[in-house]
Amino acid sequence: MTLFVGALLAAGLLLCASPWLWPHREKEDGPATRGGWLARLIEEAGYPAIQQRTVVIVVIALALAAAATAWLVTAIATLAVLAAIGGASAPIAFLRSRRLRLLKARRQLWPDVCDLLIASIRVGLSLPDAVASLAESAPAMVRPAFAVFARDLHSTGRFESSIERLKTALADPIADRIIETLKMARQVGGTELTGVLRALSASVRADAALRGEVEARQSWIRGAAVLGVVAPWVILGLLALRPEGAQAYASPEGVLVICGGAAVSVVAFRIMVRIGRLPEPRRWFA
């Protein structure tokens, strides 16, 4: 216990001194400065202004808090370690779930974006102006990205570089399909752009309707997976509150039971989620 309290105190002192040990440095936002899976996850979850360092600090803080709580309640080192792992994975799980929610919400919006592009092109606007006009007419969820594109286009006048930055900001598979279609139409020309956008809009609408129906029918799989994983650990926590239970689980046999149960829970949960998850479309040239 003394060693754990000392480590917790050292971690707190290190976090207090971190602004002077690792001072903040201004960096330009862009694909070159935001690499790595964590940076992509933060950006796709809708938090482009949050730095990786902040997420890492939150992960460490939650891990320490969960481990300290488990140790104070049960006095079992194995449960404290597992609680630290669970607390550390909570922010990552939150970012992934938010990314999926944004993808599902945006999936319903892209057909409207295609229709707005078709209307702008049919009234005589050029392709760059049609895309820039979405800063005012697009759905509210994606409007800020198109507003940035419009400012970038007006300041540089380069459609290709501006739309590449728009593609990075949106970070959506369906948006990639639309943007690649617009880039091809810009480069090679042609009169079939409206027809292609109309077909793409109909395809996205049909796909979104089918996915919504399947996900509604398979939602019970995720509910069963969560219940099957949480229930045994709730019972374990109640048993560990009793002195004889804590003594039993602190023994080598109890540690083996806890580690085996954790491994089985993780594998079973991943299998259940895998069964109930539909394959997501991959991004184009991302």
Coordinates of C-alpha atoms in Angstrom, one line a residue:
M1 CA 0.0 0.0 0.0
T2 CA 2.9 2.4 0.9
L3 CA 4.5 1.7 -2.5
F4 CA 1.2 2.4 -4.4
V5 CA 0.6 5.7 -2.5
G6 CA 4.2 6.8 -3.2
A7 CA 3.7 6.0 -6.9
L8 CA 0.4 7.9 -7.0
L9 CA 2.1 10.9 -5.2
A10 CA 5.0 10.8 -7.7
A11 CA 2.6 10.8 -10.6
G12 CA 0.8 13.8 -9.2
L13 CA 4.0 15.7 -8.8
L14 CA 5.0 14.8 -12.3
L15 CA 1.7 16.1 -13.7
C16 CA 2.1 19.3 -11.7
A17 CA 5.6 19.9 -13.2
S18 CA 4.7 18.8 -16.7
P19 CA 3.9 22.4 -18.0
W20 CA 7.5 23.3 -17.2
L21 CA 9.1 20.0 -18.2
W22 CA 7.2 19.8 -21.5
P23 CA 6.1 23.4 -22.5
H24 CA 3.4 23.9 -25.1
R25 CA 4.7 24.5 -28.6
E26 CA 2.6 25.9 -31.3
K27 CA 2.2 23.6 -34.3
E28 CA 0.6 24.1 -37.6
D29 CA -2.5 22.0 -38.1
G30 CA -2.2 19.6 -41.0
P31 CA -1.8 16.0 -42.0
A32 CA 2.0 16.2 -41.5
T33 CA 1.8 17.3 -37.9
R34 CA -1.1 15.1 -36.7
G35 CA 0.1 11.6 -37.5
G36 CA -0.6 8.3 -35.7
W37 CA -3.7 6.3 -34.9
L38 CA -4.5 8.3 -31.8
A39 CA -4.4 11.6 -33.7
R40 CA -6.6 10.2 -36.4
L41 CA -9.1 8.9 -33.8
I42 CA -9.3 12.3 -32.1
E43 CA -9.8 14.0 -35.4
E44 CA -12.5 11.5 -36.6
A45 CA -14.3 11.7 -33.3
G46 CA -14.9 15.4 -33.8
Y47 CA -12.2 16.9 -31.5
P48 CA -9.5 18.3 -33.9
A49 CA -8.5 20.9 -31.4
I50 CA -7.6 18.4 -28.7
Q51 CA -3.9 17.4 -28.6
Q52 CA -2.7 13.8 -28.1
R53 CA -1.0 14.9 -24.9
T54 CA -4.3 15.8 -23.3
V55 CA -5.8 12.4 -24.1
V56 CA -2.8 10.6 -22.7
I57 CA -3.0 12.6 -19.5
V58 CA -6.7 11.8 -19.1
V59 CA -6.0 8.1 -19.7
I60 CA -3.3 8.1 -17.0
A61 CA -5.5 10.0 -14.6
L62 CA -8.4 7.7 -15.0
A63 CA -6.2 4.6 -14.7
L64 CA -4.8 5.9 -11.4
A65 CA -8.2 6.9 -10.1
A66 CA -9.8 3.5 -11.0
A67 CA -6.8 1.6 -9.5
A68 CA -6.9 3.6 -6.3
T69 CA -10.7 3.1 -5.9
A70 CA -10.5 -0.6 -6.5
W71 CA -7.6 -0.9 -4.0
L72 CA -9.3 1.1 -1.3
V73 CA -12.6 -0.9 -1.7
T74 CA -11.2 -4.4 -2.1
A75 CA -7.5 -4.3 -1.1
I76 CA -6.9 -6.8 -4.0
A77 CA -3.9 -5.9 -6.2
T78 CA -5.2 -7.9 -9.2
L79 CA -8.5 -6.1 -9.2
A80 CA -6.6 -2.7 -8.9
V81 CA -4.5 -3.6 -12.0
L82 CA -7.6 -4.6 -13.9
A83 CA -9.4 -1.5 -12.8
A84 CA -6.5 0.6 -14.1
I85 CA -6.6 -1.1 -17.5
G86 CA -10.4 -0.5 -17.6
G87 CA -10.0 3.1 -16.6
A88 CA -7.3 3.7 -19.2
S89 CA -9.4 2.1 -22.0
A90 CA -12.5 4.2 -21.2
P91 CA -11.4 7.4 -23.1
I92 CA -10.4 5.4 -26.1
A93 CA -13.7 3.5 -26.1
F94 CA -15.5 6.9 -25.8
L95 CA -13.7 8.3 -28.8
R96 CA -14.4 5.2 -30.9
S97 CA -18.1 5.2 -30.0
R98 CA -18.3 9.0 -30.8
R99 CA -16.6 8.4 -34.1
L100 CA -19.2 5.7 -35.0
R101 CA -22.0 7.9 -33.9
L102 CA -20.7 10.8 -36.1
L103 CA -20.3 8.4 -39.1
K104 CA -23.9 7.2 -38.7
A105 CA -25.2 10.7 -38.3
R106 CA -23.3 12.0 -41.3
R107 CA -24.4 9.0 -43.4
Q108 CA -27.9 10.5 -43.4
L109 CA -26.6 13.9 -44.5
W110 CA -24.5 13.1 -47.6
P111 CA -27.5 12.5 -50.0
D112 CA -28.7 16.1 -49.1
V113 CA -25.2 17.4 -49.8
C114 CA -25.2 15.6 -53.3
D115 CA -28.6 17.2 -54.0
L116 CA -27.4 20.6 -53.1
L117 CA -24.3 20.2 -55.3
I118 CA -26.6 19.1 -58.2
A119 CA -28.8 22.1 -57.7
S120 CA -25.8 24.5 -57.6
I121 CA -24.3 23.1 -60.8
R122 CA -27.6 23.1 -62.7
V123 CA -28.1 26.8 -62.0
G124 CA -24.7 27.6 -63.6
L125 CA -22.2 27.7 -60.8
S126 CA -18.7 26.5 -61.4
L127 CA -17.6 23.4 -59.5
P128 CA -15.4 25.3 -57.0
D129 CA -18.2 27.8 -56.3
A130 CA -20.7 25.0 -56.0
V131 CA -18.7 23.3 -53.3
A132 CA -18.0 26.7 -51.6
S133 CA -21.7 27.5 -51.5
L134 CA -22.2 24.5 -49.2
A135 CA -20.7 26.7 -46.4
E136 CA -24.2 28.3 -46.2
S137 CA -26.6 25.6 -47.5
A138 CA -25.1 22.4 -46.2
P139 CA -26.5 20.6 -43.0
A140 CA -25.2 22.2 -39.8
M141 CA -23.0 19.2 -38.9
V142 CA -20.8 19.5 -41.9
R143 CA -21.1 23.2 -42.6
P144 CA -18.0 24.3 -40.7
A145 CA -15.7 22.1 -42.8
F146 CA -17.2 23.6 -46.0
A147 CA -16.8 27.1 -44.5
V148 CA -13.1 26.5 -44.0
F149 CA -12.9 25.2 -47.6
A150 CA -14.5 28.4 -48.9
R151 CA -12.1 30.6 -47.0
D152 CA -9.2 28.5 -48.2
L153 CA -10.3 28.6 -51.8
H154 CA -10.8 32.3 -51.8
S155 CA -7.4 33.0 -50.2
T156 CA -5.4 30.5 -52.4
G157 CA -7.5 30.0 -55.5
R158 CA -6.3 26.4 -55.7
F159 CA -9.2 23.9 -55.9
E160 CA -7.1 20.7 -55.6
S161 CA -5.2 21.6 -52.4
S162 CA -8.3 23.1 -50.8
I163 CA -10.5 20.1 -51.5
E164 CA -7.7 17.8 -50.2
R165 CA -7.8 19.7 -46.9
L166 CA -11.6 19.4 -46.9
K167 CA -11.3 15.7 -47.3
T168 CA -8.9 15.5 -44.4
A169 CA -11.3 17.6 -42.2
L170 CA -14.4 15.6 -43.0
A171 CA -12.6 12.2 -42.6
D172 CA -15.6 10.2 -43.9
P173 CA -15.7 7.4 -46.4
I174 CA -18.8 8.7 -48.2
A175 CA -17.3 12.2 -48.3
D176 CA -14.2 10.6 -49.9
R177 CA -16.3 9.2 -52.7
I178 CA -18.0 12.5 -53.3
I179 CA -14.7 14.5 -53.3
E180 CA -12.9 12.0 -55.5
T181 CA -15.8 12.3 -58.0
L182 CA -15.5 16.1 -57.9
K183 CA -11.8 16.0 -58.4
M184 CA -12.1 13.7 -61.4
A185 CA -14.8 16.0 -62.9
R186 CA -12.5 19.0 -62.3
Q187 CA -9.5 17.3 -64.0
V188 CA -11.1 15.6 -67.0
G189 CA -14.4 17.6 -67.4
G190 CA -17.6 16.0 -68.7
T191 CA -21.3 16.5 -68.6
E192 CA -22.2 13.5 -66.5
L193 CA -21.4 14.9 -63.1
T194 CA -25.0 15.6 -62.1
G195 CA -26.0 12.1 -63.1
V196 CA -23.1 10.5 -61.2
L197 CA -24.0 12.6 -58.1
R198 CA -27.6 11.7 -58.4
A199 CA -26.8 8.0 -58.6
L200 CA -24.4 8.3 -55.7
S201 CA -27.1 10.0 -53.6
A202 CA -29.6 7.2 -54.3
S203 CA -27.0 4.6 -53.4
V204 CA -26.1 6.3 -50.1
R205 CA -29.8 6.6 -49.2
A206 CA -30.5 2.9 -49.9
D207 CA -27.4 1.9 -48.0
A208 CA -28.3 4.0 -45.0
A209 CA -31.8 2.7 -44.9
L210 CA -30.6 -0.9 -45.0
R211 CA -28.0 -0.4 -42.4
G212 CA -30.5 1.3 -40.0
E213 CA -32.8 -1.7 -40.3
V214 CA -30.1 -4.3 -39.7
E215 CA -28.6 -2.4 -36.8
A216 CA -32.0 -2.0 -35.1
R217 CA -32.5 -5.8 -35.4
Q218 CA -29.0 -6.6 -34.1
S219 CA -28.8 -4.2 -31.3
W220 CA -29.8 -6.9 -28.8
I221 CA -26.4 -8.6 -29.6
R222 CA -24.5 -5.7 -28.1
G223 CA -26.8 -5.5 -25.2
A224 CA -26.4 -9.1 -24.4
A225 CA -22.6 -8.8 -24.7
V226 CA -22.5 -5.9 -22.3
L227 CA -24.7 -7.6 -19.8
G228 CA -22.8 -10.9 -20.1
V229 CA -19.5 -9.1 -19.4
V230 CA -20.6 -6.7 -16.6
A231 CA -22.8 -9.1 -14.5
P232 CA -20.0 -11.5 -13.4
W233 CA -17.7 -8.5 -12.3
V234 CA -20.5 -6.9 -10.3
I235 CA -20.9 -10.2 -8.4
L236 CA -17.2 -10.5 -8.0
G237 CA -17.1 -7.0 -6.5
L238 CA -19.9 -7.8 -4.1
L239 CA -18.1 -10.9 -3.0
A240 CA -14.8 -9.1 -2.6
L241 CA -16.4 -6.6 -0.2
R242 CA -16.6 -9.4 2.4
P243 CA -13.4 -10.1 4.3
E244 CA -13.4 -13.8 3.6
G245 CA -14.1 -13.1 -0.1
A246 CA -11.2 -10.6 -0.3
Q247 CA -8.9 -13.1 1.4
A248 CA -9.9 -15.8 -1.1
Y249 CA -9.4 -13.7 -4.2
A250 CA -6.1 -12.4 -2.9
S251 CA -4.7 -15.9 -2.8
P252 CA -2.8 -17.3 -5.8
E253 CA -5.8 -19.4 -6.8
G254 CA -8.0 -16.3 -6.6
V255 CA -5.6 -14.3 -8.7
L256 CA -5.7 -17.1 -11.3
V257 CA -9.5 -17.1 -11.3
I258 CA -9.6 -13.3 -11.8
C259 CA -7.0 -13.3 -14.6
G260 CA -8.8 -16.1 -16.4
G261 CA -12.2 -14.5 -16.0
A262 CA -10.8 -11.2 -17.4
A263 CA -9.3 -13.0 -20.4
V264 CA -12.5 -14.9 -21.1
S265 CA -14.6 -11.7 -20.7
V266 CA -12.5 -9.7 -23.2
V267 CA -12.5 -12.5 -25.8
A268 CA -16.2 -13.2 -25.4
F269 CA -17.1 -9.5 -25.6
R270 CA -15.0 -9.0 -28.7
I271 CA -16.6 -12.0 -30.4
M272 CA -20.1 -10.8 -29.6
V273 CA -19.4 -7.3 -30.8
R274 CA -17.7 -8.7 -34.0
I275 CA -20.8 -10.8 -34.7
G276 CA -23.2 -7.9 -34.3
R277 CA -21.1 -5.2 -36.2
L278 CA -21.6 -4.4 -39.8
P279 CA -18.5 -3.8 -41.9
E280 CA -17.9 -0.1 -42.3
P281 CA -16.8 1.3 -45.7
R282 CA -13.2 2.2 -45.9
R283 CA -11.9 5.6 -46.8
W284 CA -10.6 6.3 -50.3
F285 CA -6.9 7.3 -50.6
A286 CA -6.8 8.4 -47.0

